[in-house]
Amino acid sequence: MLECLQIDYTKAFDMINHHILFRKLKSLSIPPQIQHWIFNFFTGRKQAVISGGQQSQWLPITRSVVQGSGIGPSAYLVYSMDLKTLSPYNSILKYADDTSILVPQHSSVSMQEEFQNVQTWSTANKLQINLNKTKEIVFRRPSLRNFITPQPLPFIEQLAVTKFLGIYISATFSTTAHVEHTLAVANQRLYLLQQLKCQGLSCRALHIIFTAIVLSVVTYALPAFSGQLSSGDKDRLDGLFRKAFKRGLCSDVFRIEDLMHEADTKLFRHASDQSHCLYPLLPPKRPKKLLSSLRNRGHSYTLPHIEFSLYKNSFINRCLFTML
């Protein structure tokens, strides 16, 4: 069992306090000239409001970072860098302003204690948690018997399916909900392509647009969830590709298995680079002396001990066993 709390901040980028941000920047090993440049970027700016034809006076901007700017997301990461879990067995995942806490079943610190810690940190850093959009989900193995779902946190909704960085995933790691969402979006775009075809758009142009607005939806973050796709989910995705080809909206019949293999191979190759964020998840490599006495493999990593298919189907393990 794994409890996951997805925390939502109200206007996170707009609430960043400049004085707190500057204090945290000063604690980093950043060259003084870079620090001064960043401070200058955020200071000396003013804003006014026009309402009903009347303009307010100009006031200095003392909070917020521009989300669409190059420095905005990085500034937010610096702002939240000291937000950590109470227990080393628990984890906190941060992607820009998306923050999630993971608490395993036998952790010494409960989810409620971790959430109280986040609330204390948020108050000290002048950020406001939106309880209406903060959600909790309890992950578990599909075949787990006599499972009792923990009581939800006060004022926090507990979900059976959640959306994490664009991927829908259920409490039992089923990806059916994500496939259904993907098919709904893809079919809407097939209708658009059909209208373009009726307007006389060439087959080559249709294929290019299909790749851009349909294929990209199916392959988005594919290695993250493809190992959990059921045979029925794969058949439905292949049916989408056959329908698009039959209607003349693309030039090739794509297969989800081929797309999965291509995406896995590409990402695994990048993950083997020591500078990649996934590199620490790879197992140690086999000794060179041992390698010389064994048959050639697609990689030199040791194979982990696997007890559950759910674990084996995760991206790293899936690649380790399929790329032999």
Coordinates of C-alpha atoms in Angstrom, one line a residue:
M1 CA 0.0 0.0 0.0
L2 CA 1.2 3.5 -0.8
E3 CA -0.6 6.7 0.1
C4 CA -0.2 9.6 -2.3
L5 CA -1.3 13.2 -1.5
Q6 CA -1.4 15.6 -4.4
I7 CA -1.1 19.1 -3.0
D8 CA -2.5 22.1 -4.9
Y9 CA -1.4 25.6 -4.1
T10 CA -3.7 28.6 -4.8
K11 CA -2.0 30.7 -7.5
A12 CA 1.4 29.2 -6.6
F13 CA 3.5 31.3 -8.9
D14 CA 1.7 34.5 -8.1
M15 CA 2.2 34.1 -4.3
I16 CA 6.0 33.7 -4.3
N17 CA 7.3 36.3 -1.8
H18 CA 10.4 38.1 -3.2
H19 CA 12.1 38.7 0.2
I20 CA 11.8 34.9 1.0
L21 CA 13.0 34.0 -2.4
F22 CA 16.0 36.3 -2.2
R23 CA 17.0 34.9 1.2
K24 CA 16.9 31.3 -0.2
L25 CA 18.9 32.4 -3.3
K26 CA 21.6 33.9 -1.0
S27 CA 22.0 30.5 0.7
L28 CA 23.0 28.9 -2.6
S29 CA 26.4 28.7 -4.2
I30 CA 25.6 31.2 -6.9
P31 CA 28.2 33.7 -8.2
P32 CA 27.4 37.2 -6.8
Q33 CA 26.9 38.7 -10.3
I34 CA 24.3 36.1 -11.1
Q35 CA 22.5 36.7 -7.8
H36 CA 22.5 40.5 -8.5
W37 CA 21.1 39.9 -12.0
I38 CA 18.2 37.8 -10.5
F39 CA 17.5 40.3 -7.8
N40 CA 17.5 43.1 -10.4
F41 CA 15.1 41.1 -12.6
F42 CA 12.5 40.9 -9.8
T43 CA 12.9 44.3 -8.2
G44 CA 11.9 47.8 -9.4
R45 CA 8.7 46.7 -11.1
K46 CA 5.3 48.3 -10.5
Q47 CA 1.7 47.6 -11.4
A48 CA -1.6 49.5 -11.5
V49 CA -5.2 48.4 -12.0
I50 CA -7.8 50.0 -14.2
S51 CA -11.4 49.5 -13.3
G52 CA -14.4 51.4 -14.5
G53 CA -12.2 53.8 -16.4
Q54 CA -10.3 54.7 -13.2
Q55 CA -6.7 53.8 -12.6
S56 CA -5.2 53.0 -9.3
Q57 CA -1.8 54.4 -8.2
W58 CA 1.3 52.5 -9.2
L59 CA 2.5 50.1 -6.4
P60 CA 5.7 48.0 -6.3
I61 CA 5.5 44.3 -7.0
T62 CA 6.8 42.3 -4.0
R63 CA 5.6 38.9 -4.9
S64 CA 5.0 36.5 -7.9
V65 CA 7.2 35.1 -10.6
V66 CA 6.3 35.0 -14.3
Q67 CA 5.3 31.4 -15.0
G68 CA 6.0 31.7 -18.7
S69 CA 9.4 33.2 -18.3
G70 CA 12.6 31.2 -18.4
I71 CA 13.6 32.0 -14.8
G72 CA 10.1 31.7 -13.3
P73 CA 9.8 27.9 -12.9
S74 CA 13.5 27.7 -11.7
A75 CA 12.8 30.4 -9.1
Y76 CA 9.8 28.4 -7.8
L77 CA 12.0 25.3 -7.4
V78 CA 14.5 27.4 -5.4
Y79 CA 11.6 28.7 -3.3
S80 CA 10.4 25.1 -2.5
M81 CA 13.8 23.4 -2.2
D82 CA 13.6 23.3 1.7
L83 CA 10.2 21.6 1.7
K84 CA 11.1 18.0 2.7
T85 CA 9.5 15.0 4.3
L86 CA 9.8 14.3 8.0
S87 CA 10.7 10.7 7.4
P88 CA 13.5 9.5 5.0
Y89 CA 11.2 6.5 4.2
N90 CA 8.6 8.9 2.7
S91 CA 9.1 10.8 -0.5
I92 CA 8.1 14.1 -2.0
L93 CA 7.8 14.7 -5.7
K94 CA 8.1 18.2 -7.2
Y95 CA 7.5 19.3 -10.7
A96 CA 7.2 23.1 -10.9
D97 CA 4.3 23.8 -8.6
D98 CA 2.9 20.2 -8.6
T99 CA 3.8 18.7 -5.2
S100 CA 3.0 15.1 -4.2
I101 CA 3.8 13.2 -1.0
L102 CA 4.3 9.4 -1.0
V103 CA 4.0 7.5 2.3
P104 CA 4.4 3.7 2.3
Q105 CA 2.4 1.4 4.5
H106 CA 5.1 0.8 7.2
S107 CA 6.4 4.3 7.4
S108 CA 7.2 5.7 10.9
V109 CA 5.5 9.0 10.0
S110 CA 1.9 9.0 8.9
M111 CA 0.4 11.0 6.0
Q112 CA -1.4 13.2 8.4
E113 CA 1.9 14.2 10.1
E114 CA 3.5 14.8 6.7
F115 CA 0.6 17.0 5.6
Q116 CA 0.7 19.0 8.8
N117 CA 4.4 19.6 8.1
V118 CA 3.6 20.8 4.6
Q119 CA 1.0 23.1 6.0
T120 CA 3.4 24.6 8.6
W121 CA 6.0 25.1 5.8
S122 CA 3.4 26.7 3.5
T123 CA 2.3 29.2 6.2
A124 CA 5.9 30.2 6.9
N125 CA 6.5 30.7 3.2
K126 CA 3.2 32.6 2.6
L127 CA 1.7 30.0 0.3
Q128 CA -1.9 28.8 0.6
I129 CA -3.0 25.2 0.1
N130 CA -6.2 24.8 -1.9
L131 CA -8.0 22.0 0.1
N132 CA -10.7 21.7 -2.6
K133 CA -8.2 20.7 -5.2
T134 CA -5.8 18.7 -3.0
K135 CA -6.5 15.0 -3.5
E136 CA -5.5 11.7 -2.0
I137 CA -5.2 8.3 -3.6
V138 CA -4.1 5.0 -2.0
F139 CA -2.2 2.8 -4.4
R140 CA -2.3 -1.0 -3.9
R141 CA -1.7 -4.3 -5.7
P142 CA -4.7 -5.3 -7.8
S143 CA -4.9 -8.8 -6.2
L144 CA -4.7 -7.6 -2.6
R145 CA -7.4 -9.3 -0.5
N146 CA -9.2 -8.0 2.5
F147 CA -7.8 -4.5 1.9
I148 CA -9.0 -1.8 4.1
T149 CA -8.6 1.7 2.7
P150 CA -7.2 4.2 5.3
Q151 CA -9.4 7.0 6.5
P152 CA -9.0 10.1 4.3
L153 CA -7.4 13.2 5.6
P154 CA -9.8 15.8 7.0
F155 CA -11.4 18.0 4.2
I156 CA -9.4 16.0 1.6
E157 CA -11.2 14.0 -1.1
Q158 CA -9.9 10.4 -1.6
L159 CA -9.9 9.3 -5.3
A160 CA -10.0 6.0 -7.1
V161 CA -8.4 7.5 -10.2
T162 CA -6.1 10.5 -10.3
K163 CA -4.3 12.5 -13.0
F164 CA -0.6 12.9 -12.5
L165 CA 1.4 15.0 -15.0
G166 CA -1.1 14.3 -17.7
I167 CA -1.5 10.5 -17.0
Y168 CA -4.7 9.0 -15.5
I169 CA -3.9 6.2 -13.2
S170 CA -6.1 4.2 -10.8
A171 CA -5.4 3.0 -7.3
T172 CA -4.6 -0.5 -8.7
F173 CA -2.3 0.9 -11.4
S174 CA -4.8 0.3 -14.1
T175 CA -4.4 2.5 -17.2
T176 CA -7.8 1.9 -18.6
A177 CA -9.0 5.4 -17.6
H178 CA -6.0 6.9 -19.3
V179 CA -6.7 4.9 -22.5
E180 CA -10.3 6.1 -22.5
H181 CA -9.3 9.7 -22.1
T182 CA -6.7 9.3 -24.9
L183 CA -9.2 7.7 -27.2
A184 CA -11.7 10.4 -26.6
V185 CA -9.2 13.2 -27.4
A186 CA -7.9 11.3 -30.4
N187 CA -11.3 10.6 -31.9
Q188 CA -12.2 14.3 -31.7
R189 CA -9.0 15.1 -33.6
L190 CA -9.8 12.4 -36.2
Y191 CA -13.0 14.2 -36.8
L192 CA -11.0 17.4 -37.4
L193 CA -8.7 15.5 -39.8
Q194 CA -11.8 14.2 -41.6
Q195 CA -13.0 17.7 -42.2
L196 CA -9.6 18.8 -43.5
K197 CA -9.7 15.8 -45.9
C198 CA -13.1 16.9 -47.2
Q199 CA -11.6 20.3 -47.9
G200 CA -9.0 18.7 -50.2
L201 CA -6.0 18.5 -48.0
S202 CA -3.3 16.1 -49.4
C203 CA -2.6 12.7 -47.9
R204 CA 1.0 13.8 -47.0
A205 CA -0.3 16.8 -45.2
L206 CA -2.9 14.7 -43.4
H207 CA -0.3 12.3 -42.2
I208 CA 1.9 15.1 -40.9
I209 CA -1.1 16.6 -38.9
F210 CA -2.1 13.1 -37.7
T211 CA 1.4 12.6 -36.3
A212 CA 1.3 16.0 -34.6
I213 CA -2.1 16.0 -33.0
V214 CA -3.1 12.3 -32.7
L215 CA 0.0 10.1 -32.5
S216 CA 1.6 12.5 -30.0
V217 CA -1.4 12.1 -27.7
V218 CA -1.1 8.3 -27.7
T219 CA 2.7 8.3 -27.2
Y220 CA 2.8 11.0 -24.6
A221 CA 4.8 9.6 -21.6
L222 CA 4.2 6.1 -23.1
P223 CA 7.1 4.4 -21.2
A224 CA 5.6 5.5 -17.9
F225 CA 2.4 3.5 -18.3
S226 CA 2.8 1.1 -21.2
G227 CA 3.8 -1.8 -19.0
Q228 CA 0.4 -1.7 -17.3
L229 CA -1.6 -1.7 -20.5
S230 CA -4.0 -4.7 -20.7
S231 CA -4.5 -6.6 -24.0
G232 CA -7.9 -5.0 -24.3
D233 CA -6.4 -1.5 -23.9
K234 CA -3.8 -2.3 -26.7
D235 CA -6.6 -3.6 -29.0
R236 CA -8.5 -0.4 -28.5
L237 CA -5.5 1.7 -29.4
D238 CA -4.7 -0.4 -32.4
G239 CA -8.3 -0.1 -33.5
L240 CA -7.9 3.7 -33.5
F241 CA -4.9 3.4 -35.8
R242 CA -6.7 1.0 -38.2
K243 CA -9.6 3.4 -38.3
A244 CA -7.4 6.4 -39.1
F245 CA -5.6 4.4 -41.9
K246 CA -8.9 3.1 -43.4
R247 CA -10.2 6.6 -43.6
G248 CA -7.1 7.8 -45.3
L249 CA -6.1 10.2 -42.5
C250 CA -2.5 8.7 -42.2
S251 CA -0.2 6.9 -44.5
D252 CA 0.9 4.0 -42.2
V253 CA -0.9 1.6 -39.9
F254 CA 0.8 2.1 -36.5
R255 CA 0.9 -0.6 -33.8
I256 CA 1.0 0.2 -30.1
E257 CA 3.5 -2.6 -29.5
D258 CA 5.9 -1.0 -32.0
L259 CA 5.4 2.4 -30.5
M260 CA 6.0 1.0 -27.0
H261 CA 9.3 -0.7 -28.0
E262 CA 10.5 2.4 -29.8
A263 CA 9.7 4.7 -26.8
D264 CA 11.3 2.3 -24.3
T265 CA 14.5 1.9 -26.4
K266 CA 14.9 5.6 -26.8
L267 CA 14.3 6.5 -23.1
F268 CA 16.4 3.6 -21.8
R269 CA 19.3 4.7 -24.0
H270 CA 19.1 8.2 -22.6
A271 CA 18.7 6.9 -19.0
S272 CA 22.0 5.0 -19.4
D273 CA 23.7 8.4 -19.4
Q274 CA 25.0 9.4 -16.0
S275 CA 23.6 12.9 -16.3
H276 CA 20.0 11.6 -16.9
C277 CA 17.6 11.9 -14.0
L278 CA 16.6 8.2 -14.3
Y279 CA 20.2 7.0 -14.1
P280 CA 20.2 6.5 -10.3
L281 CA 17.3 4.1 -10.7
L282 CA 19.4 1.7 -12.7
P283 CA 20.9 -1.4 -11.0
P284 CA 24.7 -1.7 -10.8
K285 CA 26.6 -3.0 -13.8
R286 CA 28.0 -6.5 -13.9
P287 CA 31.8 -6.9 -13.3
K288 CA 33.8 -6.6 -16.5
K289 CA 35.5 -10.0 -15.9
L290 CA 32.1 -11.6 -15.7
L291 CA 30.9 -9.9 -18.9
S292 CA 33.7 -11.5 -20.9
S293 CA 32.6 -15.0 -19.9
L294 CA 28.9 -14.4 -20.7
R295 CA 27.0 -14.0 -24.0
N296 CA 26.5 -10.5 -25.3
R297 CA 23.4 -8.7 -24.0
G298 CA 21.8 -5.4 -24.9
H299 CA 23.0 -3.9 -21.7
S300 CA 25.6 -4.7 -18.9
Y301 CA 23.3 -4.1 -15.9
T302 CA 22.5 -6.8 -13.3
L303 CA 19.0 -8.2 -13.4
P304 CA 16.9 -7.5 -10.2
H305 CA 15.0 -10.1 -8.3
I306 CA 11.4 -10.0 -9.3
E307 CA 8.5 -11.3 -7.3
F308 CA 5.5 -9.4 -8.7
S309 CA 4.5 -8.8 -12.3
L310 CA 3.5 -5.2 -11.4
Y311 CA 7.1 -4.5 -10.4
K312 CA 8.5 -6.3 -13.5
N313 CA 6.3 -4.2 -15.8
S314 CA 7.7 -0.9 -14.5
F315 CA 9.8 0.9 -17.1
I316 CA 13.3 0.2 -15.8
N317 CA 12.7 -3.5 -15.0
R318 CA 10.8 -4.0 -18.3
C319 CA 13.7 -2.7 -20.3
L320 CA 16.3 -4.7 -18.3
F321 CA 14.5 -8.0 -19.1
T322 CA 13.4 -7.2 -22.7
M323 CA 16.6 -5.8 -24.0
L324 CA 18.7 -8.8 -23.3

